[in-house]
Coordinates of C-alpha atoms in Angstrom, one line a residue:
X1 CA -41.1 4.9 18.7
X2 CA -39.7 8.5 17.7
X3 CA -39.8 9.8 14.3
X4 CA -36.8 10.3 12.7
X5 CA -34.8 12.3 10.0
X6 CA -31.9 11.3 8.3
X7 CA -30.8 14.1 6.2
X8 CA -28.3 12.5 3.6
X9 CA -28.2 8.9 2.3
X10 CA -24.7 8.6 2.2
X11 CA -22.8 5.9 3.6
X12 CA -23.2 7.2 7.2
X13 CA -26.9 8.3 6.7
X14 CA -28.2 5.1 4.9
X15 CA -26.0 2.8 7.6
X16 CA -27.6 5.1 10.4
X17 CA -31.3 4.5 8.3
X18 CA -30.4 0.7 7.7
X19 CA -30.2 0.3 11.9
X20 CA -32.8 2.7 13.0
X21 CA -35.3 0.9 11.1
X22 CA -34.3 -2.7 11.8
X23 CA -34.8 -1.4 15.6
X24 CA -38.4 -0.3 14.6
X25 CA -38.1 3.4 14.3
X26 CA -40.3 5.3 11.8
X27 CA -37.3 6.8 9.2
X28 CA -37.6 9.4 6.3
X29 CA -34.1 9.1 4.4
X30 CA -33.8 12.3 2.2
X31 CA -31.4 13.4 0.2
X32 CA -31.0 16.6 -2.4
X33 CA -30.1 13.9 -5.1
X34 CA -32.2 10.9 -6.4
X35 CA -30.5 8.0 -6.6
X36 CA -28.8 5.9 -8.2
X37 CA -26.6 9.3 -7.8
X38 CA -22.6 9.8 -8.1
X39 CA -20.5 11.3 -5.4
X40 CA -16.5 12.3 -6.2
X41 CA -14.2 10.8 -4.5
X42 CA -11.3 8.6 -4.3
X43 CA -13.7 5.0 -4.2
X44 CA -11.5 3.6 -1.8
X45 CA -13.4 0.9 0.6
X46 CA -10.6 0.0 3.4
X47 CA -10.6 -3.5 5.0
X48 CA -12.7 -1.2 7.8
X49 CA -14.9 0.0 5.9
X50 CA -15.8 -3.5 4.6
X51 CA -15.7 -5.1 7.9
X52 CA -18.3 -2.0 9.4
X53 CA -20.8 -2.5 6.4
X54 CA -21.0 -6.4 7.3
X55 CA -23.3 -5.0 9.9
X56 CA -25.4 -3.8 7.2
X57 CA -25.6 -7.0 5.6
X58 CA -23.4 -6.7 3.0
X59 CA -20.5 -8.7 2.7
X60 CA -17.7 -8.9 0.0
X61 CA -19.3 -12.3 -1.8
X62 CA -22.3 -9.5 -2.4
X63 CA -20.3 -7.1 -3.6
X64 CA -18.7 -9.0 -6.2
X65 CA -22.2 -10.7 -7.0
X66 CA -24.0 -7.2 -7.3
X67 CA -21.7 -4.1 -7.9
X68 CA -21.4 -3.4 -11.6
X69 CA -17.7 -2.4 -11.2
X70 CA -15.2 -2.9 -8.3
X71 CA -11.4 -4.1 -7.8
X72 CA -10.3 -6.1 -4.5
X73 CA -7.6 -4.7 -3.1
X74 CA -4.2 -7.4 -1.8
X75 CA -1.5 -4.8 -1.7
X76 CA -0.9 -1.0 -0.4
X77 CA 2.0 1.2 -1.5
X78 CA 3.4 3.8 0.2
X79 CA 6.3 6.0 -1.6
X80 CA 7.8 9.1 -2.1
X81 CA 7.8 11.0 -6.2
X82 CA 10.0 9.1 -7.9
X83 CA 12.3 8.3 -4.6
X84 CA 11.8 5.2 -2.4
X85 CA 8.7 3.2 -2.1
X86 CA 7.4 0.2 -0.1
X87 CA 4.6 -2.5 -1.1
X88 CA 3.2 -4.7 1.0
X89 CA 0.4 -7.6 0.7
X90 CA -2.6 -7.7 3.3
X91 CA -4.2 -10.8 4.2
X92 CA -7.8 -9.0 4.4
X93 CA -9.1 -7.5 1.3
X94 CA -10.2 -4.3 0.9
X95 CA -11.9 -3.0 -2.6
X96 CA -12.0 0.1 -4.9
X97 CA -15.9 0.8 -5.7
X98 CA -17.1 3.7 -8.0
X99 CA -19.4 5.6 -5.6
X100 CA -22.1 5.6 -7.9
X101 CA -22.3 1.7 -7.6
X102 CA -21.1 1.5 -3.3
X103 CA -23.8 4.1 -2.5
X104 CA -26.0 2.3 -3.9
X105 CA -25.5 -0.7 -2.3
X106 CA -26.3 0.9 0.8
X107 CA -29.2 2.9 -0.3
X108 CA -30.9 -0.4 -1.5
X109 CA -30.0 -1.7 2.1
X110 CA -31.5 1.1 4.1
X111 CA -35.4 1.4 2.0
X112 CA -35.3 -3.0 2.2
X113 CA -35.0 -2.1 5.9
X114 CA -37.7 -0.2 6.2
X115 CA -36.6 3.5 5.5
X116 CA -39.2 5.7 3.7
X117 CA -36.7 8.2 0.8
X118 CA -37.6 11.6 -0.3
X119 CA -35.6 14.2 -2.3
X120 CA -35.4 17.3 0.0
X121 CA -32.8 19.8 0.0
X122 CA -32.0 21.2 3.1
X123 CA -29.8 24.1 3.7
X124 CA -26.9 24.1 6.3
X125 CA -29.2 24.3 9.8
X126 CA -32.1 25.3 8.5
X127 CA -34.3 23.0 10.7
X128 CA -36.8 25.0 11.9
X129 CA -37.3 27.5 8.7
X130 CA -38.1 23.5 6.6
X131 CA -40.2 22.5 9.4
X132 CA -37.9 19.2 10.7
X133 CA -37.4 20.7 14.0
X134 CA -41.1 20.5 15.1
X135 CA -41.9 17.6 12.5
X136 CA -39.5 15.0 13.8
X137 CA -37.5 13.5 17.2
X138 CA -34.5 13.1 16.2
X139 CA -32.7 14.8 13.4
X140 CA -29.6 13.5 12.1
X141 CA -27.1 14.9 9.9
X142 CA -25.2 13.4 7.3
X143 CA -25.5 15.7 4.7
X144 CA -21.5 15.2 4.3
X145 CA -18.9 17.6 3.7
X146 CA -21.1 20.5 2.9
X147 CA -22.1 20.5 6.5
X148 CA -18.6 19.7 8.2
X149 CA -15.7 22.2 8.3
X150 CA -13.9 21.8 5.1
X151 CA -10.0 21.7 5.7
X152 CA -8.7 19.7 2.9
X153 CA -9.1 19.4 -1.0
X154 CA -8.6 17.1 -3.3
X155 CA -9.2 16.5 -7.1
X156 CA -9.4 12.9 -9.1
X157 CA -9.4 11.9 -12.8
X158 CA -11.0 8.6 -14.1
X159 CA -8.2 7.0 -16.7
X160 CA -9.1 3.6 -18.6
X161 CA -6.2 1.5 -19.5
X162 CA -5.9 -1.6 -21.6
X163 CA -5.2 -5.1 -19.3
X164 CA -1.9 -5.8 -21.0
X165 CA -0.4 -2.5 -20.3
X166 CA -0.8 -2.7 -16.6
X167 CA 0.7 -5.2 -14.4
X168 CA -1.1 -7.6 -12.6
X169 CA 0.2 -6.0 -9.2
X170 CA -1.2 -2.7 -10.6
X171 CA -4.6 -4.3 -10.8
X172 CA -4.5 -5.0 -7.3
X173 CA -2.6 -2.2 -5.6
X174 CA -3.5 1.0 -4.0
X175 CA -1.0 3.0 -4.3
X176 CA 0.0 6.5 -1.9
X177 CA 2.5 8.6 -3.2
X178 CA 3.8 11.4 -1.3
X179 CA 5.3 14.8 -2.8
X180 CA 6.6 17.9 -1.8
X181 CA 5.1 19.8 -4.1
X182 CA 1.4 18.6 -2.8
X183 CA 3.1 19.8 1.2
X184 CA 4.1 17.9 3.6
X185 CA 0.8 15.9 4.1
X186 CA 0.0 16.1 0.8
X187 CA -0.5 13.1 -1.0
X188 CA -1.4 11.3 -4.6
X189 CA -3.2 8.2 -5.2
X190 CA -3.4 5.6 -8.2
X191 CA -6.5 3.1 -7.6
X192 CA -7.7 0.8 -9.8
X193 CA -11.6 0.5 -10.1
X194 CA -12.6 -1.8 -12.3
X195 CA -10.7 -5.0 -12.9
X196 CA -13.2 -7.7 -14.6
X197 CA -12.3 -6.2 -17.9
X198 CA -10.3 -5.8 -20.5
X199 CA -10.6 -2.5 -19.7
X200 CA -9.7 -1.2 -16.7
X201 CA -10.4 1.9 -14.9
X202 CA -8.2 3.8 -12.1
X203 CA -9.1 6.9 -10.3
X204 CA -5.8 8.9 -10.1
X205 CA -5.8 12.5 -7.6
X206 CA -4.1 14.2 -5.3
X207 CA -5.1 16.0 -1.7
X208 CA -3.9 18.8 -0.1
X209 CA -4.6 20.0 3.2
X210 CA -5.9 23.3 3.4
X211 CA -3.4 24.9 5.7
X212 CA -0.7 23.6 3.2
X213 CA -2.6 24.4 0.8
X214 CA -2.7 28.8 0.5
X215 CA 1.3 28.1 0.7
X216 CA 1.6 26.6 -2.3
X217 CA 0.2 29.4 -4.5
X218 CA -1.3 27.4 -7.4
X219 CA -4.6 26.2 -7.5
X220 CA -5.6 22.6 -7.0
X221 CA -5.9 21.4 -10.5
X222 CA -1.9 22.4 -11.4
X223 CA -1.2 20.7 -8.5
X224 CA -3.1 17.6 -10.4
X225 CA -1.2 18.3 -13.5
X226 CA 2.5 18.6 -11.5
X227 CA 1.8 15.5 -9.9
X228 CA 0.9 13.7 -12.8
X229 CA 4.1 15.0 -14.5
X230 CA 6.5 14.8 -11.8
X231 CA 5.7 11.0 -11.0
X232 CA 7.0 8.1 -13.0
X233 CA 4.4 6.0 -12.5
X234 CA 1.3 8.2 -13.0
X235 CA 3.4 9.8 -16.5
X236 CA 4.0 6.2 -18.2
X237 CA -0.2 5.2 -17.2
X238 CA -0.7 8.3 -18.7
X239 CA 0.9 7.8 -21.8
X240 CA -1.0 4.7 -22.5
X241 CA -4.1 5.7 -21.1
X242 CA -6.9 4.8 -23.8
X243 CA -9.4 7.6 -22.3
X244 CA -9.4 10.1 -19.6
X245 CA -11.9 12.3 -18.1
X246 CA -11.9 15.6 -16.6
X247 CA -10.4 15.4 -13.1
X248 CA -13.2 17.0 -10.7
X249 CA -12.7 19.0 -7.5
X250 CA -14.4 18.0 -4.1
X251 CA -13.6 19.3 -0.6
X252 CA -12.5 17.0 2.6
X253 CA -14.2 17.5 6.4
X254 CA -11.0 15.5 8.1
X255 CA -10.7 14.9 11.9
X256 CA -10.4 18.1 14.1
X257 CA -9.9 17.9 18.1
X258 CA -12.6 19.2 20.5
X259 CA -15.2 18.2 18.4
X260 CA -19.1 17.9 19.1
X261 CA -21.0 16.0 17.2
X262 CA -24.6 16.6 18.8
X263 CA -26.2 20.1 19.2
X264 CA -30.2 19.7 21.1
X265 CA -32.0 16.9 18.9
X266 CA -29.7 17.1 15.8
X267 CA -27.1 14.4 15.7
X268 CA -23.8 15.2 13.4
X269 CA -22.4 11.7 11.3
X270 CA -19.6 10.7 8.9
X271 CA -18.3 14.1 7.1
X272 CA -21.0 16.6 8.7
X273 CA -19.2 15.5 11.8
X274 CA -15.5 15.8 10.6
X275 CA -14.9 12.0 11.1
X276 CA -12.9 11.7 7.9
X277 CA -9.2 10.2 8.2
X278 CA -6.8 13.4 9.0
X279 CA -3.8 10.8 7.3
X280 CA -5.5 9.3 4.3
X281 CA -8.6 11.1 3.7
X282 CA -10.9 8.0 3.9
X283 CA -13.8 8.4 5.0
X284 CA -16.5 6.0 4.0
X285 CA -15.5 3.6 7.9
X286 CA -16.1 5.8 10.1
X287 CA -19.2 7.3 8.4
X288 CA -20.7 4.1 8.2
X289 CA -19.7 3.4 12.1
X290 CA -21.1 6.8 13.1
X291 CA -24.4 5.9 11.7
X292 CA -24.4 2.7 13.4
X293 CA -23.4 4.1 16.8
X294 CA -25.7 6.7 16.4
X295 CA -28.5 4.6 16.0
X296 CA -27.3 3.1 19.3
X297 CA -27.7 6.5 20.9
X298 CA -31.1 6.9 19.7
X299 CA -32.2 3.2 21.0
X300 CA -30.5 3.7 24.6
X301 CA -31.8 7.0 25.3
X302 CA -35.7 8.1 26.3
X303 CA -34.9 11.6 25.8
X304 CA -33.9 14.2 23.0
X305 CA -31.3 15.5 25.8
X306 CA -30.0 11.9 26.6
X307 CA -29.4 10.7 22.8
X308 CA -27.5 14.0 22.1
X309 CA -25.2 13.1 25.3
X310 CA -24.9 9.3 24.6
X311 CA -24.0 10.0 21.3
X312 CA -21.3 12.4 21.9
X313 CA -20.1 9.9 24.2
X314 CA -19.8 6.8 22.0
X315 CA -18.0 8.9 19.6
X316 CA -15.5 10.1 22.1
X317 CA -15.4 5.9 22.9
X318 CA -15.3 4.9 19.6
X319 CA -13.6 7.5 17.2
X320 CA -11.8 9.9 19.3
X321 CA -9.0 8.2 20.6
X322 CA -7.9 7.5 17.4
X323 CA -8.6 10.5 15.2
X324 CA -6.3 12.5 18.0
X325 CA -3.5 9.7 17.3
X326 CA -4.1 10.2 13.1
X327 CA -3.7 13.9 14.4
X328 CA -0.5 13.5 16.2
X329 CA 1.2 11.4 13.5
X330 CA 0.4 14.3 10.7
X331 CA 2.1 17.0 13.0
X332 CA 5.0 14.8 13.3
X333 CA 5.3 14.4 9.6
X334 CA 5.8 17.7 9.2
X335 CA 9.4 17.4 9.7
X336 CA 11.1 17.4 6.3
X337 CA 12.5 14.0 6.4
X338 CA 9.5 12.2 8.3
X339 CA 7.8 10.8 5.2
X340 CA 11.2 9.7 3.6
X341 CA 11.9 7.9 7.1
X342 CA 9.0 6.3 7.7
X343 CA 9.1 4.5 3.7
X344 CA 13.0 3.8 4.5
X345 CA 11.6 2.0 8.2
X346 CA 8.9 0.4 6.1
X347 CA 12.0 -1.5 4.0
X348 CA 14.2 -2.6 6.8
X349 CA 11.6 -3.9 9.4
X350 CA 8.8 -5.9 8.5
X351 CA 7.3 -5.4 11.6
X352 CA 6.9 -1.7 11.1
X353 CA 5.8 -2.1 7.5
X354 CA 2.8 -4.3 8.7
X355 CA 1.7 -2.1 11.4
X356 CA 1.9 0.9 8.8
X357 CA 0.1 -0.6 6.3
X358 CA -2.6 -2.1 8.0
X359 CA -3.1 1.0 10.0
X360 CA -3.3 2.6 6.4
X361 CA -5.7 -0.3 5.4
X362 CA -8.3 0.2 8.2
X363 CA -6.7 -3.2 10.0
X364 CA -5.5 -1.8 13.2
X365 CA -6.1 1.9 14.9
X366 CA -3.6 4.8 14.6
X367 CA -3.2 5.0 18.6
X368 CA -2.2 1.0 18.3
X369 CA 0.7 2.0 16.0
X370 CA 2.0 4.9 18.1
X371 CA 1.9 2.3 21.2
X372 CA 4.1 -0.5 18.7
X373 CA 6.5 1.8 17.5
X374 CA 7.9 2.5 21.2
X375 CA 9.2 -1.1 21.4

């Protein structure tokens, strides 16, 4: 069996850890960070993202019996700033999850599978000057963001609220929010985090895409503060917000066409490969899918040459297809009214409300919706 590097234990390099080593491989997990560690983010876990770590063994009754803090999510929003807005219930639940509690989920998954975990830094592909060319197979890289082409940013707050001043939809909503002075794509979110409590925590932020982004003049955490002002619903939370902590900024790799995602033995997953949702920002499905197909590469192939092609194939099979469609749908809502449209559709049409929200929940694949919305 070939020796193998996973370089990141995020979601994508522990689920690509987790099914290498089940297959027998010898795997060294490393990560700069020791864990339990915290990553910023907006903590949402789609109904995708909890169907794809089912494969890991992890399924929601374990999530509620061993995450410290999480909040199933029933219902989605989608509005526009203090406009028009549309809610609607899923049957599948998805879940908020601090990422200092998900990520350790998996990480505990990967090592009881068999991964061996050391704290390495390595510096963006630097393989050969830290010895993992010669020293290993396969490499694979899921060092996240920092190794993907940043093209969005984004910024979230942790607020706690007492019980009784939220509603008990607000407990199990995600809400979207667009507004114009975030761009056209631009977006901000209110999820909550942590429900069993009195207490209860949301992660409010806003992302911007960078190509929106250098128009705007203002940096990102005015944008935060605008948004927060400008919207009714984030202004009144605020108001009776019992403690808040400093927003923090972190950077998005989102979807971007032509993409190649395996370079000689080095194998690109989750945000080092840009697989992050173009439309929503999430991220955590597809990184945990990329690690699974991935592995699939690896166990297929007899050859360094043969995993990098059969991996760059499954991920045009897999992924592709419907980061192009996310694509498509975020030029076309770069027409003024789009956004305002699509919420007013959303209203009238229960069909199209469905398919958008369950597209937006991880349910159903962008290129599916594009297809419905012709008939």
């Amino acid at each position: 069996m070939p020796k193998i590097a996973i370089v990141g234990a995020g979601p994508a390099g522990c689920s690509a850890g987790y099914h290498l080593a089940k297959s027998g491989h010898e795997v060294t997990l490393m990560d700069k960070n020791c864990f339990p560690r915290d990553k910023v983010c907006g903590d949402g876990i789609s109904i995708e993202s909890i169907q794809a770590v089912s494969m890991m063994g992890i399924y929601p009754q374990d999530i509620r019996k061993l995450a410290s803090e999480y909040a199933p999510i029933d219902r989605f929003l989608l509005g526009i700033s203090n406009q028009i807005s549309h809610s609607e219930m899923t049957q599948l639940e998805a879940y908020c999850i601090p990422r200092f509690v998900f990520d350790q989920l998996l990480y505990e998954k990967a090592i009881g599978a068999g991964c061996s975990f050391i704290t390495q830094s390595v510096r963006r592909n630097d393989w050969h000057h830290q010895g993992l060319y010669d020293a290993f197979d396969t490499i694979v890289d899921a060092r996240g963001v920092s190794a993907g082409e940043v093209n969005a940013i984004a910024i979230r707050a942790y607020w706690v609220l007492k019980r009784q001043d939220l509603s008990q939809t607000a407990l199990i909503e995600a809400q979207i929010h667009f507004d114009r002075s975030l761009g056209v794509n631009g977006y901000g979110w209110i999820f909550p985090v942590s429900t069993q409590h009195d207490l209860i925590r949301l992660n409010v932020g806003v992302g911007v895409w960078l190509d929106e982004y250098s128009r705007l003049k203002t940096n990102i955490i005015q944008l935060f503060k605008q948004f927060i002002h400008n919207n009714e619903t984030t202004r009144q939370m605020l108001s009776q917000a019992v403690s808040q902590q400093p927003p923090k900024v972190f950077p998005l790799a989102t979807a971007k066409k032509g993409n190649r995602v395996a370079d000689g033995k080095v194998l690109r997953i989750g945000d080092a490969a840009n697989l992050t949702d173009p439309l929503t920002g999430e991220g955590i499905a597809n990184a945990v899918l990329s690690g699974f197909h991935a592995a699939q590469a690896v166990n297929m192939s007899n050859t360094p040459s043969a995993i990098a092609e059969n991996w760059q194939y499954l991920y045009e099979s897999h992924f592709e297809a419907d980061l192009r469609a996310a694509l498509r749908i975020k030029a076309f809502r770069k027409l003024s009214s789009m956004n305002y449209l699509l919420i007013w559709l959303m209203k009238r049409n229960p069909r199209v409300a469905q398919q958008i929200t369950h597209a937006v929940a991880g349910v159903i694949p962008y290129n599916e919706v594009l297809t419905s919305l012709k008939y």
